[in-house]
Short mmCIF file of C-alpha atoms and ligand atoms in Angstrom, two decimals:
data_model
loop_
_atom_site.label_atom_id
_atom_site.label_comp_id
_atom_site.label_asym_id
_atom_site.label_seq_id
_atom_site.Cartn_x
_atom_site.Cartn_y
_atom_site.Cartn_z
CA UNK A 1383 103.72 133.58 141.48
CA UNK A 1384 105.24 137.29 141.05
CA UNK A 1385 103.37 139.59 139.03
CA UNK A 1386 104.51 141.95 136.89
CA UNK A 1387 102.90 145.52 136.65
CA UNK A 1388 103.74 147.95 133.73
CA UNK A 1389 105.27 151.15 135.48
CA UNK A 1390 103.03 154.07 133.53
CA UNK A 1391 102.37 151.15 131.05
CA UNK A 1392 105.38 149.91 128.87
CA UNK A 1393 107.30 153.17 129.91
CA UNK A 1394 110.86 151.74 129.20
CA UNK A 1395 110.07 151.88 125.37
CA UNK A 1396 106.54 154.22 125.16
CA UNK A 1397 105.41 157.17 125.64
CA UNK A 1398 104.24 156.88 129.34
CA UNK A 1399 101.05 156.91 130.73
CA UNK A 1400 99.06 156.28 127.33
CA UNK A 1401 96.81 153.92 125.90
CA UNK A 1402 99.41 152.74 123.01
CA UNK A 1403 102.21 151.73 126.79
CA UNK A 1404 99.07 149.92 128.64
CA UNK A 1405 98.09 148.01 125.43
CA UNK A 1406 102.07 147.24 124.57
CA UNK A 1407 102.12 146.14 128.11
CA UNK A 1408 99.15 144.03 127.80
CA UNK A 1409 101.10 142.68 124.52
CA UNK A 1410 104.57 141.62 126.38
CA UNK A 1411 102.71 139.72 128.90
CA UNK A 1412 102.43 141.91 131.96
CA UNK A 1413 99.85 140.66 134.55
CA UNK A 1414 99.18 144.59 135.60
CA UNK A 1415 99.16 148.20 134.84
CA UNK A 1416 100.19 150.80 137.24
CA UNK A 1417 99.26 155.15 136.19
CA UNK A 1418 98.90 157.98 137.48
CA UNK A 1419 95.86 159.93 137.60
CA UNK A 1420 95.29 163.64 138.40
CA UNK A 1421 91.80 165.44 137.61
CA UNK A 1422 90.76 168.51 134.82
CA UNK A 1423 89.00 172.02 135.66
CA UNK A 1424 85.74 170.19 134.38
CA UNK A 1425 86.56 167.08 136.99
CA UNK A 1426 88.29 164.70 134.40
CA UNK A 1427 90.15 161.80 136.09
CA UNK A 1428 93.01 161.84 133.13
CA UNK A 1429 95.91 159.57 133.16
CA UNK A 1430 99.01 161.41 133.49
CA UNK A 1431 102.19 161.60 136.15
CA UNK A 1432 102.68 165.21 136.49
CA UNK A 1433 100.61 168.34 137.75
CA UNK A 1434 101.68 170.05 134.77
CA UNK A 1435 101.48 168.66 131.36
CA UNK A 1436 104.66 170.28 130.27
CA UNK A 1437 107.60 167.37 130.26
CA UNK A 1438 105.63 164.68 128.76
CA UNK A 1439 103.15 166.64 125.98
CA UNK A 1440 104.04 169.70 123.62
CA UNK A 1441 101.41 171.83 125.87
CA UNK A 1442 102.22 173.85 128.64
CA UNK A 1443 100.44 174.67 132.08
CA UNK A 1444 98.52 172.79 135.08
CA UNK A 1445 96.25 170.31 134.92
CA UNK A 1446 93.55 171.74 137.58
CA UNK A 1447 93.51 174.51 134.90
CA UNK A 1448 92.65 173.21 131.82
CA UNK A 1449 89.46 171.25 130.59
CA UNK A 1450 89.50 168.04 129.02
CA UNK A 1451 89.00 169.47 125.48
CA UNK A 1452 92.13 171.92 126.07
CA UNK A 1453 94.07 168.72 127.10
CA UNK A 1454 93.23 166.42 124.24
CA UNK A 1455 94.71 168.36 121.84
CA UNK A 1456 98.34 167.95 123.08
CA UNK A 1457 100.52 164.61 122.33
CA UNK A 1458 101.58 162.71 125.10
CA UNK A 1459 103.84 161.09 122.72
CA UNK A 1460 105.52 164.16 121.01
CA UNK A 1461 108.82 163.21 122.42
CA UNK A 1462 108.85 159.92 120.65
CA UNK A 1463 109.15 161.08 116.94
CA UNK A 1464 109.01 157.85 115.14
CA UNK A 1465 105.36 157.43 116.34
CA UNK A 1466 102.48 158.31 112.93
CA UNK A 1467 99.90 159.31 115.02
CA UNK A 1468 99.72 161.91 118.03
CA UNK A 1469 99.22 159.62 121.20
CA UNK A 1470 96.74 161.62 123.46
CA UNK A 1471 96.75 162.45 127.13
CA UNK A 1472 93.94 159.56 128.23
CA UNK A 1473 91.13 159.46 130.37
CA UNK A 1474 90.61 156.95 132.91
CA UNK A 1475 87.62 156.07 131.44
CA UNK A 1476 89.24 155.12 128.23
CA UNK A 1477 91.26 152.95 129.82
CA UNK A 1478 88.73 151.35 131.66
CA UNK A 1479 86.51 150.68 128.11
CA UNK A 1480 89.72 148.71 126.97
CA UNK A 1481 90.10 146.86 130.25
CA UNK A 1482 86.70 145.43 129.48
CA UNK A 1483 88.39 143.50 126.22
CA UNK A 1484 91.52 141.67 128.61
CA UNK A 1485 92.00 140.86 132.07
CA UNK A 1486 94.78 143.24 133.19
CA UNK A 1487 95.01 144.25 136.84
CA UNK A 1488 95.35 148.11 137.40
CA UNK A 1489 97.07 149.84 139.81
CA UNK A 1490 95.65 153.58 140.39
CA UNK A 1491 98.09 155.86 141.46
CA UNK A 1492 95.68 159.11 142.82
CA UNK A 1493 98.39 161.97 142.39
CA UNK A 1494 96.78 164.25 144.46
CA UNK A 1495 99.67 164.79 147.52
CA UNK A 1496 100.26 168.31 145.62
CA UNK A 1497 96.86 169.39 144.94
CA UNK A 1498 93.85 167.68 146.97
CA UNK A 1499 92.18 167.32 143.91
CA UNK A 1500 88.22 167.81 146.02
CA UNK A 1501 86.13 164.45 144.84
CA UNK A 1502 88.78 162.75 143.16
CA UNK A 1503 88.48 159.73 145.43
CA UNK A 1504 84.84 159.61 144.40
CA UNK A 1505 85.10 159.82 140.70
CA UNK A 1506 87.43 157.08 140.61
CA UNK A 1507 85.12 154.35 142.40
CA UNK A 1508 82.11 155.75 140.60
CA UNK A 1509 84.12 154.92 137.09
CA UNK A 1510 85.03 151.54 139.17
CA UNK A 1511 81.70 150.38 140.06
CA UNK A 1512 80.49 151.44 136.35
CA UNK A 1513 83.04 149.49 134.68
CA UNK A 1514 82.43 146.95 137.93
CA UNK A 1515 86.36 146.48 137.85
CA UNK A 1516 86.19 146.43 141.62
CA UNK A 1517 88.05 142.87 141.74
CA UNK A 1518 91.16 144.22 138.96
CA UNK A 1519 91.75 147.11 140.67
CA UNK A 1520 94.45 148.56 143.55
CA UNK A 1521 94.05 152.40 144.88
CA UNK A 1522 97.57 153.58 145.99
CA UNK A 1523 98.71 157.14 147.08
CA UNK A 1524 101.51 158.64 148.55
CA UNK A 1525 98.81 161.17 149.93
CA UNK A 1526 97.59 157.76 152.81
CA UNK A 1527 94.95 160.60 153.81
CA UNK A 1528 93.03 160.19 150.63
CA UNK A 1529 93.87 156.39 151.09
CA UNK A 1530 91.73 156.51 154.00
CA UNK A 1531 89.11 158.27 152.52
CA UNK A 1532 88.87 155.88 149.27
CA UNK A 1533 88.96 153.39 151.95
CA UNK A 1534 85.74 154.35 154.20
CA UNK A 1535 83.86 154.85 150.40
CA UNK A 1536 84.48 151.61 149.29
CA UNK A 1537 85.86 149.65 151.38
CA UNK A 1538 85.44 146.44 148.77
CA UNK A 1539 88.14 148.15 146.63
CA UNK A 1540 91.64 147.00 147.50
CA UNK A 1541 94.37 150.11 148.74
CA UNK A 1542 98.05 150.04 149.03
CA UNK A 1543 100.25 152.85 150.54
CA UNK A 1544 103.38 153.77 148.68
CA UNK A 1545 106.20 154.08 151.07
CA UNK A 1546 109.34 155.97 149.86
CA UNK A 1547 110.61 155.65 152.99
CA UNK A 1548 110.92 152.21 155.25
CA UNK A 1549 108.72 152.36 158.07
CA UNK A 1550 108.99 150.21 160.67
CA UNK A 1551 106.54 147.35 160.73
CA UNK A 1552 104.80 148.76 157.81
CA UNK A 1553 102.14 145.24 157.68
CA UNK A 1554 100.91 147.07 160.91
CA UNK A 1555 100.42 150.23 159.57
CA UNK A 1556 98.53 149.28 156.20
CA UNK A 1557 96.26 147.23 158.44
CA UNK A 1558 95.92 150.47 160.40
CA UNK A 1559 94.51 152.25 157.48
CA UNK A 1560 92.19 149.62 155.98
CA UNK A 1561 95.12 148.31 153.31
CA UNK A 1562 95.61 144.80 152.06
CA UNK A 1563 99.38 145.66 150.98
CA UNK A 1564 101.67 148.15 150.56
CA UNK A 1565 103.90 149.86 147.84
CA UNK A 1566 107.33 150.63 148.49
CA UNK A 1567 110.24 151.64 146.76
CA UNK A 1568 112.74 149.39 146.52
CA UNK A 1569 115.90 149.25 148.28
CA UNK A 1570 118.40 145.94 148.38
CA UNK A 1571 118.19 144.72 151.44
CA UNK A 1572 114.70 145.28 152.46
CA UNK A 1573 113.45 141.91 151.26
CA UNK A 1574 113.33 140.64 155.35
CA UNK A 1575 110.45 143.31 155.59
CA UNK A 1576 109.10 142.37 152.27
CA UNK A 1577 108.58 138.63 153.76
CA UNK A 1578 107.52 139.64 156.94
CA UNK A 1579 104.41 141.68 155.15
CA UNK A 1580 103.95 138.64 153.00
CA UNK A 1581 103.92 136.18 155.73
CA UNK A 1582 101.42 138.66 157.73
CA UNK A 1583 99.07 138.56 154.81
CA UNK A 1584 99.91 141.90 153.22
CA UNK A 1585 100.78 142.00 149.41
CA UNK A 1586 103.91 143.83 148.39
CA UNK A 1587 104.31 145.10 144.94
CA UNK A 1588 107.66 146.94 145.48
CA UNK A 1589 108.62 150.04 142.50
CA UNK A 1590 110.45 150.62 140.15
CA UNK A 1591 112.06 147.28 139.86
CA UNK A 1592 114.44 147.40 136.68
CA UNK A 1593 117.35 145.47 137.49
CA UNK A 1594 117.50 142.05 137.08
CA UNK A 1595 119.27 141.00 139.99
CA UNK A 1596 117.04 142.74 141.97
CA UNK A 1597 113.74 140.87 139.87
CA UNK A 1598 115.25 137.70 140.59
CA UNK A 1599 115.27 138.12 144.24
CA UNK A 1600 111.96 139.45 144.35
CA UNK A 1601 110.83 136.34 142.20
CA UNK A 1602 112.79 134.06 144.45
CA UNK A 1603 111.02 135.07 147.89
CA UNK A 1604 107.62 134.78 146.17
CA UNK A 1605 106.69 138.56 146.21
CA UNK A 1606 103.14 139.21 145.13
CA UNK A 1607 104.35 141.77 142.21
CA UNK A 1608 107.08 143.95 140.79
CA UNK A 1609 106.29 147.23 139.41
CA UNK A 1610 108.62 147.83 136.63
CA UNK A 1611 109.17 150.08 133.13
CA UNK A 1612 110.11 147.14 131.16
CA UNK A 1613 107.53 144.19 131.47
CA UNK A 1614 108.83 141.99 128.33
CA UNK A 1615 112.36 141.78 130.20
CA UNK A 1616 110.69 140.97 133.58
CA UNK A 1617 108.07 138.59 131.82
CA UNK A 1618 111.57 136.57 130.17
CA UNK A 1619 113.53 136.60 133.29
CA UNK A 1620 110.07 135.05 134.92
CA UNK A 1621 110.15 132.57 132.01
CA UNK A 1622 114.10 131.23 132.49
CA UNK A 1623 113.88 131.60 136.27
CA UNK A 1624 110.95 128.38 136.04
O1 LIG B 2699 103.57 153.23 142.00
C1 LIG B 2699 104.87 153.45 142.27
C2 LIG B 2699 105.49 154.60 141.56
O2 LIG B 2699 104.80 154.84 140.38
C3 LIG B 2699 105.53 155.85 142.39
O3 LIG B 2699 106.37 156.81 141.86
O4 LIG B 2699 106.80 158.92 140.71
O5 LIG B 2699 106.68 156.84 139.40
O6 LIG B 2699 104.63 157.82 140.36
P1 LIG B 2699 106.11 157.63 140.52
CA1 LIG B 2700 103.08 156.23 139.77
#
């Protein structure tokens, strides 16, 4: 059955990429998480789309810049003014503690196709294995370099390019580059590729699915998730589609 992962958490309605989206996701039924994750001066792996923290905080500048401290005191949620309490930029770590209270996959985005982000790769299994979420997690990049790399570390830990493009044959490149699935964005129309990666024995978990035409197909043909901003619509077209 199709799976439905949170885009940056519950994004369609919070304040993306923070712990009050992933636990509203967990709350409308999603099956999985996907964030982004970028890394602090003092090698931080904190969740959050951008290099810079200006659109989605009230603070200003790059992340590679600032230490974790610096970071914490901007709101991630400043945009959203009905919110009481400022909504922090989180770590991964924090939302790794509150994975250990539910059984939500997560799909780790590693941002680092603009900066390399030295050791990123490394932080992120060591907070893995020490959480030993090895089994809930996917690694996906579109930097398939770094893919490879997280791939030769720890090989145990699933990895799933993102394609923005269509590639041809992409089941032949993930295998190429030690991935059980890939990631791509979604285009009507590309569902014959879709089932041909399925029936190869890839997983496809195609983004950002918000339509509902376009979730129905995906449903129909069996694909193994959707990534999508608004998990309590996909989780009630799931329910009326069965
Ligand atoms: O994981 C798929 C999707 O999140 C990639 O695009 O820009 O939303 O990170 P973006
Ligand atoms: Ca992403």
């Amino acid at each position: 059955m199709t799976q439905i992962f949170a885009h940056r958490g519950y994004s369609a309605l919070y304040p993306e990429n923070t712990m009050l989206a992933f636990k509203e996701a967990e709350k409308a039924g999603a099956d999985g998480l996907e964030l982004d994750v970028q890394m602090t001066i003092d090698g931080e792996i904190v969740v959050i789309h951008d290099e810079k923290i200006d659109r989605t905080t009230n603070g200003t500048g790059l992340i590679k810049n600032l230490s974790l401290k610096e970071l914490r005191q901007y709101n991630a949620g400043y945009k959203f003014k009905n919110l009481p309490e400022k909504t922090p930029i989180p770590t991964l770590e924090e939302v790794f503690k509150w994975m250990q209270t539910n059984q939500i996959v997560c799909n780790i985005e590693l941002k680092n196709g603009v900066y390399r982000y030295e050791g990123m790769e490394e932080k992120v299994i060591a907070l893995i294995e020490k959480y030993q979420l090895a089994k809930r997690i996917i690694v996906s990049s579109f930097n398939h370099y770094s893919l490879v790399h997280f791939y030769r570390l720890a090989p145990h830990i699933e990895t799933a390019p993102l394609l923005s493009e269509s590639i041809y044959m992409p089941w032949i490149y993930a295998k190429a580059i030690g991935a059980k699935g890939i990631h791509p964005k979604y285009y009507r129309g590309m569902e014959d590729i879709y089932a041909q990666s399925l029936a190869n024995g890839f997983a496809v978990r195609p983004y950002t699915v918000n339509k509902e035409a376009a979730i129905k197909r995906l449903f129909a043909m069996n694909c193994t998730a959707i990534i999508t901003d608004d998990p309590k619509a996909a989780v009630k077209i799931k329910q009326m589609a069965q």
